[in-house]
Amino acid sequence: MSSLNSTSSVHLRPQLRHFINGEFVASAKTFRNISPVDGKHIADVCEADANNVDAAVKAAQAALHGPWGRMAVSERAAMLHKIADGIQARFDEFVAAEVADTGRPVHQARTLDVARGIANFRTFADLAKTANTDLFQSESADGLGALNYTVRKPLGVVGIISPWNLPLLLFTWKVAPALACGNTVVAKPSEESPSSATLLAEVIRDAGVPPGVFNLIHGFGGNSAGEFLTRHPDIDAITFTGESKTGSTIMKAVADGMKEVSFELGGKNAAVVFADADFDAAVAGVMRSSFTNSGQVCLCSERVYVERSIFDRFVAAMKEKTQALKIGYPAEDNVDMGPLISHGHRDKVLSYYRLAVEEGATVVAGGGIPTFNDERDDGAYVQPTIWTGLPDDARCVTEEIFGPVCHIAPFDREDEVIGRINDSDYGLTCAIWTSDLKRAHRVAPQIEAGLVWVNTWYLRDLRTPFGGVKQSGLGREGGRYSLDFYSEVTNICIKL
Ligand SMILES: NC(=O)C1=CN([C@@H]2O[C@H](COP(=O)(O)OP(=O)(O)OC[C@H]3O[C@@H](n4cnc5c(N)ncnc54)[C@H](O)[C@@H]3O)[C@@H](O)[C@H]2O)C=CC1
Ligand SMILES: O=C(O)/C=C/C=C(\O)C(=O)O
């Protein structure tokens, strides 16, 4: 088994089981969890069959009518804070679990992934407790009027399907608001990153959450736990983060049952750098937005447009910084980038590295696999890569790659670059770099995306709406948008 954990004193579970109705449950079929750092075996993971999924859904249904269903919002919120305290108390174990599954730098797991897991529970606990509902004073024919007000109720059993790129962050981004709104949950983490979700199940149990409220099933997507969950007739809603094609498959699976869905999907996000931008801040920002988490964040920018007068200087600065990135072991000092999630994903990213050359790209930096001359040569590493010279309709400029790579292209006019940014099937994020505030206000609303950052990237306030347009998603989560999705609303009209 791999010994490349972030904290050697932290013991990782050799077998990861489902958590159903308050108990850890094994199933006969298992699959192997592999470290992307060195290709070694980390753990065996149970794969849920249709019976396991059915048991989890039945437990979740029953729990809706148990103590959880009768709990006051403030009691539920207190329980969510207890879960956050539980993650905090086992912080190093969560860091080790995230690092073992993904190979990411330890400092990232500490400052982003696990910290956000805690923040997700605290934020939605407080939001649920303090949220207001609507009230309208209405007119009536007799002049006495009426009062319309809304009440929120749980949706029921929520199915949660999450990806591997930010495992704990994205899992808890959905589990926390679903529980805060009084729902019960059957959740499936990605088969590539099952460890932190399993640890979370222990924390949820130890926090005293009643059996059946939170259920965890492991497995794959099609013809496995994911599909069994989305096709289960007693699920009331599905919330999913992952690839756009998977979103469309899930939509078809839930169509007959008319389930509510919330989808956060892929992107081919742009960054645009105007000549008036703070040059160093823009370079640093685009480095982050291209290479954070080895480019495996749906918010990353893979298309960079730079005003022609600063194009050569910008490309040269990016090249220098990219070649200086330190790729390596998770716990190494000053490591910037770890491996990709798996060899399978590396094959996909490398196929784009080859395609870019076939499509006529100039490879400014990277383009291949780093050599370490040690066990990491069996890992899933790639070099951070920059291309220039591709036409806007090249596949490498239009398709989501989900790796540490960007294409940099020059532009001449504001209206031209807005058109090129919007000419995409996706619409998740855009980062605009400019010192001209009027330009920022003019350009930002014209971008077809759910999230636009100006002079920053990935600055998150968990109260804000989060989601994409076009093939990047359906619906919004975050703040009251999450409360809206995870609740059923009844309007009550009282004649005065
Ligand atoms: N956040 C994002 O935008 C993400 C995008 N991706 C993109 O997707 C590509 C494929 O990666 P995958 O891990 O295979 O993403 P995916 O979308 O297939 O997997 C995400 C989750 O959906 C589940 N799933 C897959 N098929 C399903 C089905 N038919 N029914 C129910 N659940 C299903 C998976 O088991 C996993 O838990 C990546 O190369 C990357 O380009 C991957 C992960 C996250
Ligand atoms: O909520 C966040 O901060 C990050 C979200 C990232 C994704 O949804 C993703 O990469 O899929």
GROMACS .gro file of N, CA and C in nm, residues 179-265:
model
  261
  179LEU      N    1  -2.904   1.895   0.448
  179LEU     CA    2  -2.939   1.864   0.587
  179LEU      C    3  -2.994   1.987   0.658
  180ALA      N    4  -2.935   2.103   0.632
  180ALA     CA    5  -2.982   2.226   0.699
  180ALA      C    6  -3.129   2.250   0.671
  181CYS      N    7  -3.175   2.212   0.553
  181CYS     CA    8  -3.315   2.234   0.516
  181CYS      C    9  -3.406   2.120   0.563
  182GLY      N   10  -3.350   2.025   0.637
  182GLY     CA   11  -3.434   1.921   0.698
  182GLY      C   12  -3.453   1.796   0.613
  183ASN      N   13  -3.379   1.788   0.502
  183ASN     CA   14  -3.391   1.669   0.416
  183ASN      C   15  -3.310   1.554   0.475
  184THR      N   16  -3.330   1.436   0.420
  184THR     CA   17  -3.238   1.326   0.444
  184THR      C   18  -3.166   1.301   0.312
  185VAL      N   19  -3.054   1.229   0.320
  185VAL     CA   20  -2.962   1.228   0.208
  185VAL      C   21  -2.911   1.087   0.178
  186VAL      N   22  -2.901   1.056   0.048
  186VAL     CA   23  -2.821   0.940   0.006
  186VAL      C   24  -2.716   0.997  -0.087
  187ALA      N   25  -2.590   0.985  -0.047
  187ALA     CA   26  -2.484   1.056  -0.119
  187ALA      C   27  -2.380   0.957  -0.174
  188LYS      N   28  -2.337   0.985  -0.299
  188LYS     CA   29  -2.233   0.902  -0.360
  188LYS      C   30  -2.115   0.989  -0.401
  189PRO      N   31  -2.000   0.972  -0.333
  189PRO     CA   32  -1.881   1.044  -0.379
  189PRO      C   33  -1.826   0.977  -0.503
  190SER      N   34  -1.732   1.041  -0.568
  190SER     CA   35  -1.671   0.979  -0.686
  190SER      C   36  -1.594   0.853  -0.646
  191GLU      N   37  -1.595   0.757  -0.735
  191GLU     CA   38  -1.518   0.634  -0.715
  191GLU      C   39  -1.368   0.662  -0.703
  192GLU      N   40  -1.325   0.778  -0.756
  192GLU     CA   41  -1.183   0.813  -0.753
  192GLU      C   42  -1.142   0.874  -0.619
  193SER      N   43  -1.239   0.919  -0.539
  193SER     CA   44  -1.204   0.993  -0.416
  193SER      C   45  -1.303   0.961  -0.305
  194PRO      N   46  -1.303   0.835  -0.259
  194PRO     CA   47  -1.406   0.793  -0.161
  194PRO      C   48  -1.367   0.817  -0.015
  195SER      N   49  -1.243   0.859   0.014
  195SER     CA   50  -1.194   0.852   0.152
  195SER      C   51  -1.252   0.958   0.246
  196SER      N   52  -1.251   1.085   0.202
  196SER     CA   53  -1.295   1.189   0.297
  196SER      C   54  -1.445   1.179   0.324
  197ALA      N   55  -1.524   1.132   0.227
  197ALA     CA   56  -1.668   1.116   0.250
  197ALA      C   57  -1.693   1.007   0.354
  198THR      N   58  -1.609   0.904   0.354
  198THR     CA   59  -1.625   0.795   0.451
  198THR      C   60  -1.591   0.844   0.592
  199LEU      N   61  -1.488   0.927   0.598
  199LEU     CA   62  -1.451   0.988   0.727
  199LEU      C   63  -1.565   1.079   0.775
  200LEU      N   64  -1.625   1.150   0.681
  200LEU     CA   65  -1.736   1.239   0.717
  200LEU      C   66  -1.852   1.160   0.777
  201ALA      N   67  -1.875   1.040   0.724
  201ALA     CA   68  -1.984   0.958   0.780
  201ALA      C   69  -1.958   0.927   0.928
  202GLU      N   70  -1.831   0.901   0.962
  202GLU     CA   71  -1.798   0.876   1.104
  202GLU      C   72  -1.828   1.001   1.187
  203VAL      N   73  -1.790   1.116   1.134
  203VAL     CA   74  -1.811   1.242   1.207
  203VAL      C   75  -1.961   1.269   1.224
  204ILE      N   76  -2.037   1.242   1.120
  204ILE     CA   77  -2.182   1.266   1.127
  204ILE      C   78  -2.245   1.172   1.230
  205ARG      N   79  -2.202   1.047   1.229
  205ARG     CA   80  -2.253   0.952   1.330
  205ARG      C   81  -2.217   1.001   1.471
  206ASP      N   82  -2.091   1.042   1.489
  206ASP     CA   83  -2.045   1.081   1.623
  206ASP      C   84  -2.108   1.212   1.669
  207ALA      N   85  -2.157   1.292   1.575
  207ALA     CA   86  -2.223   1.417   1.613
  207ALA      C   87  -2.365   1.390   1.665
  208GLY      N   88  -2.412   1.267   1.650
  208GLY     CA   89  -2.545   1.233   1.702
  208GLY      C   90  -2.657   1.252   1.602
  209VAL      N   91  -2.624   1.265   1.476
  209VAL     CA   92  -2.729   1.275   1.372
  209VAL      C   93  -2.804   1.142   1.369
  210PRO      N   94  -2.936   1.145   1.373
  210PRO     CA   95  -3.011   1.019   1.382
  210PRO      C   96  -2.984   0.925   1.263
  211PRO      N   97  -2.989   0.794   1.286
  211PRO     CA   98  -2.967   0.697   1.178
  211PRO      C   99  -3.059   0.723   1.060
  212GLY      N  100  -3.007   0.705   0.939
  212GLY     CA  101  -3.089   0.719   0.819
  212GLY      C  102  -3.091   0.859   0.761
  213VAL      N  103  -3.047   0.959   0.839
  213VAL     CA  104  -3.052   1.098   0.789
  213VAL      C  105  -2.944   1.118   0.682
  214PHE      N  106  -2.825   1.064   0.708
  214PHE     CA  107  -2.716   1.073   0.611
  214PHE      C  108  -2.674   0.932   0.575
  215ASN      N  109  -2.684   0.898   0.449
  215ASN     CA  110  -2.643   0.765   0.402
  215ASN      C  111  -2.540   0.783   0.292
  216LEU      N  112  -2.439   0.696   0.294
  216LEU     CA  113  -2.329   0.706   0.198
  216LEU      C  114  -2.319   0.576   0.121
  217ILE      N  115  -2.315   0.585  -0.010
  217ILE     CA  116  -2.294   0.464  -0.090
  217ILE      C  117  -2.175   0.488  -0.182
  218HIS      N  118  -2.096   0.385  -0.198
  218HIS     CA  119  -1.979   0.395  -0.287
  218HIS      C  120  -2.007   0.321  -0.417
  219GLY      N  121  -1.937   0.363  -0.522
  219GLY     CA  122  -1.949   0.290  -0.648
  219GLY      C  123  -1.926   0.382  -0.766
  220PHE      N  124  -1.950   0.325  -0.884
  220PHE     CA  125  -1.927   0.397  -1.009
  220PHE      C  126  -2.057   0.466  -1.053
  221GLY      N  127  -2.055   0.516  -1.179
  221GLY     CA  128  -2.172   0.586  -1.230
  221GLY      C  129  -2.269   0.494  -1.300
  222GLY      N  130  -2.250   0.477  -1.436
  222GLY     CA  131  -2.341   0.395  -1.515
  222GLY      C  132  -2.344   0.251  -1.468
  223ASN      N  133  -2.463   0.193  -1.462
  223ASN     CA  134  -2.482   0.054  -1.421
  223ASN      C  135  -2.417   0.023  -1.286
  224SER      N  136  -2.413   0.120  -1.201
  224SER     CA  137  -2.355   0.103  -1.067
  224SER      C  138  -2.430   0.198  -0.972
  225ALA      N  139  -2.368   0.226  -0.858
  225ALA     CA  140  -2.438   0.301  -0.753
  225ALA      C  141  -2.500   0.432  -0.802
  226GLY      N  142  -2.427   0.506  -0.889
  226GLY     CA  143  -2.478   0.635  -0.936
  226GLY      C  144  -2.609   0.620  -1.013
  227GLU      N  145  -2.609   0.527  -1.108
  227GLU     CA  146  -2.731   0.508  -1.188
  227GLU      C  147  -2.844   0.450  -1.102
  228PHE      N  148  -2.811   0.356  -1.011
  228PHE     CA  149  -2.916   0.299  -0.925
  228PHE      C  150  -2.982   0.410  -0.843
  229LEU      N  151  -2.900   0.506  -0.800
  229LEU     CA  152  -2.954   0.616  -0.719
  229LEU      C  153  -3.044   0.707  -0.803
  230THR      N  154  -2.995   0.746  -0.921
  230THR     CA  155  -3.074   0.841  -1.001
  230THR      C  156  -3.203   0.776  -1.052
  231ARG      N  157  -3.203   0.645  -1.068
  231ARG     CA  158  -3.323   0.577  -1.120
  231ARG      C  159  -3.417   0.533  -1.008
  232HIS      N  160  -3.377   0.553  -0.883
  232HIS     CA  161  -3.461   0.503  -0.773
  232HIS      C  162  -3.590   0.587  -0.766
  233PRO      N  163  -3.705   0.520  -0.762
  233PRO     CA  164  -3.831   0.597  -0.766
  233PRO      C  165  -3.857   0.680  -0.641
  234ASP      N  166  -3.793   0.650  -0.530
  234ASP     CA  167  -3.824   0.720  -0.405
  234ASP      C  168  -3.728   0.833  -0.371
  235ILE      N  169  -3.643   0.867  -0.467
  235ILE     CA  170  -3.558   0.986  -0.449
  235ILE      C  171  -3.641   1.108  -0.492
  236ASP      N  172  -3.635   1.216  -0.415
  236ASP     CA  173  -3.716   1.333  -0.449
  236ASP      C  174  -3.641   1.438  -0.530
  237ALA      N  175  -3.509   1.435  -0.525
  237ALA     CA  176  -3.430   1.533  -0.602
  237ALA      C  177  -3.289   1.478  -0.619
  238ILE      N  178  -3.224   1.526  -0.725
  238ILE     CA  179  -3.084   1.489  -0.748
  238ILE      C  180  -3.003   1.617  -0.763
  239THR      N  181  -2.893   1.624  -0.690
  239THR     CA  182  -2.799   1.734  -0.712
  239THR      C  183  -2.666   1.672  -0.752
  240PHE      N  184  -2.607   1.727  -0.858
  240PHE     CA  185  -2.491   1.662  -0.922
  240PHE      C  186  -2.388   1.766  -0.962
  241THR      N  187  -2.262   1.734  -0.941
  241THR     CA  188  -2.152   1.812  -0.999
  241THR      C  189  -2.064   1.716  -1.078
  242GLY      N  190  -2.032   1.752  -1.201
  242GLY     CA  191  -1.947   1.667  -1.283
  242GLY      C  192  -1.955   1.707  -1.428
  243GLU      N  193  -1.928   1.612  -1.515
  243GLU     CA  194  -1.919   1.640  -1.658
  243GLU      C  195  -2.058   1.669  -1.717
  244SER      N  196  -2.062   1.755  -1.817
  244SER     CA  197  -2.190   1.793  -1.878
  244SER      C  198  -2.264   1.672  -1.936
  245LYS      N  199  -2.188   1.580  -1.999
  245LYS     CA  200  -2.252   1.462  -2.060
  245LYS      C  201  -2.321   1.377  -1.952
  246THR      N  202  -2.255   1.366  -1.835
  246THR     CA  203  -2.315   1.289  -1.725
  246THR      C  204  -2.443   1.358  -1.678
  247GLY      N  205  -2.440   1.492  -1.673
  247GLY     CA  206  -2.559   1.567  -1.634
  247GLY      C  207  -2.675   1.534  -1.725
  248SER      N  208  -2.646   1.526  -1.854
  248SER     CA  209  -2.754   1.498  -1.949
  248SER      C  210  -2.805   1.354  -1.931
  249THR      N  211  -2.714   1.259  -1.901
  249THR     CA  212  -2.757   1.120  -1.875
  249THR      C  213  -2.847   1.114  -1.751
  250ILE      N  214  -2.808   1.189  -1.648
  250ILE     CA  215  -2.886   1.188  -1.524
  250ILE      C  216  -3.023   1.251  -1.548
  251MET      N  217  -3.025   1.356  -1.629
  251MET     CA  218  -3.153   1.424  -1.658
  251MET      C  219  -3.252   1.327  -1.722
  252LYS      N  220  -3.198   1.245  -1.813
  252LYS     CA  221  -3.286   1.146  -1.878
  252LYS      C  222  -3.334   1.045  -1.775
  253ALA      N  223  -3.244   1.005  -1.684
  253ALA     CA  224  -3.280   0.901  -1.586
  253ALA      C  225  -3.390   0.949  -1.492
  254VAL      N  226  -3.392   1.079  -1.461
  254VAL     CA  227  -3.491   1.127  -1.364
  254VAL      C  228  -3.616   1.183  -1.430
  255ALA      N  229  -3.616   1.189  -1.564
  255ALA     CA  230  -3.725   1.257  -1.634
  255ALA      C  231  -3.862   1.196  -1.603
  256ASP      N  232  -3.870   1.063  -1.605
  256ASP     CA  233  -4.001   0.999  -1.584
  256ASP      C  234  -4.057   1.030  -1.445
  257GLY      N  235  -3.969   1.035  -1.348
  257GLY     CA  236  -4.015   1.061  -1.211
  257GLY      C  237  -4.030   1.209  -1.179
  258MET      N  238  -4.000   1.298  -1.276
  258MET     CA  239  -4.011   1.444  -1.256
  258MET      C  240  -3.938   1.490  -1.131
  259LYS      N  241  -3.815   1.442  -1.111
  259LYS     CA  242  -3.740   1.482  -0.992
  259LYS      C  243  -3.681   1.621  -1.014
  260GLU      N  244  -3.666   1.694  -0.904
  260GLU     CA  245  -3.596   1.821  -0.912
  260GLU      C  246  -3.448   1.794  -0.935
  261VAL      N  247  -3.382   1.877  -1.017
  261VAL     CA  248  -3.238   1.859  -1.037
  261VAL      C  249  -3.164   1.992  -1.021
  262SER      N  250  -3.042   1.981  -0.974
  262SER     CA  251  -2.951   2.094  -0.972
  262SER      C  252  -2.818   2.042  -1.025
  263PHE      N  253  -2.767   2.106  -1.131
  263PHE     CA  254  -2.647   2.056  -1.197
  263PHE      C  255  -2.538   2.164  -1.202
  264GLU      N  256  -2.421   2.130  -1.153
  264GLU     CA  257  -2.303   2.214  -1.175
  264GLU      C  258  -2.210   2.135  -1.267
  265LEU      N  259  -2.191   2.184  -1.390
  265LEU     CA  260  -2.126   2.101  -1.493
  265LEU      C  261  -1.994   2.162  -1.540
   0.00000   0.00000   0.00000
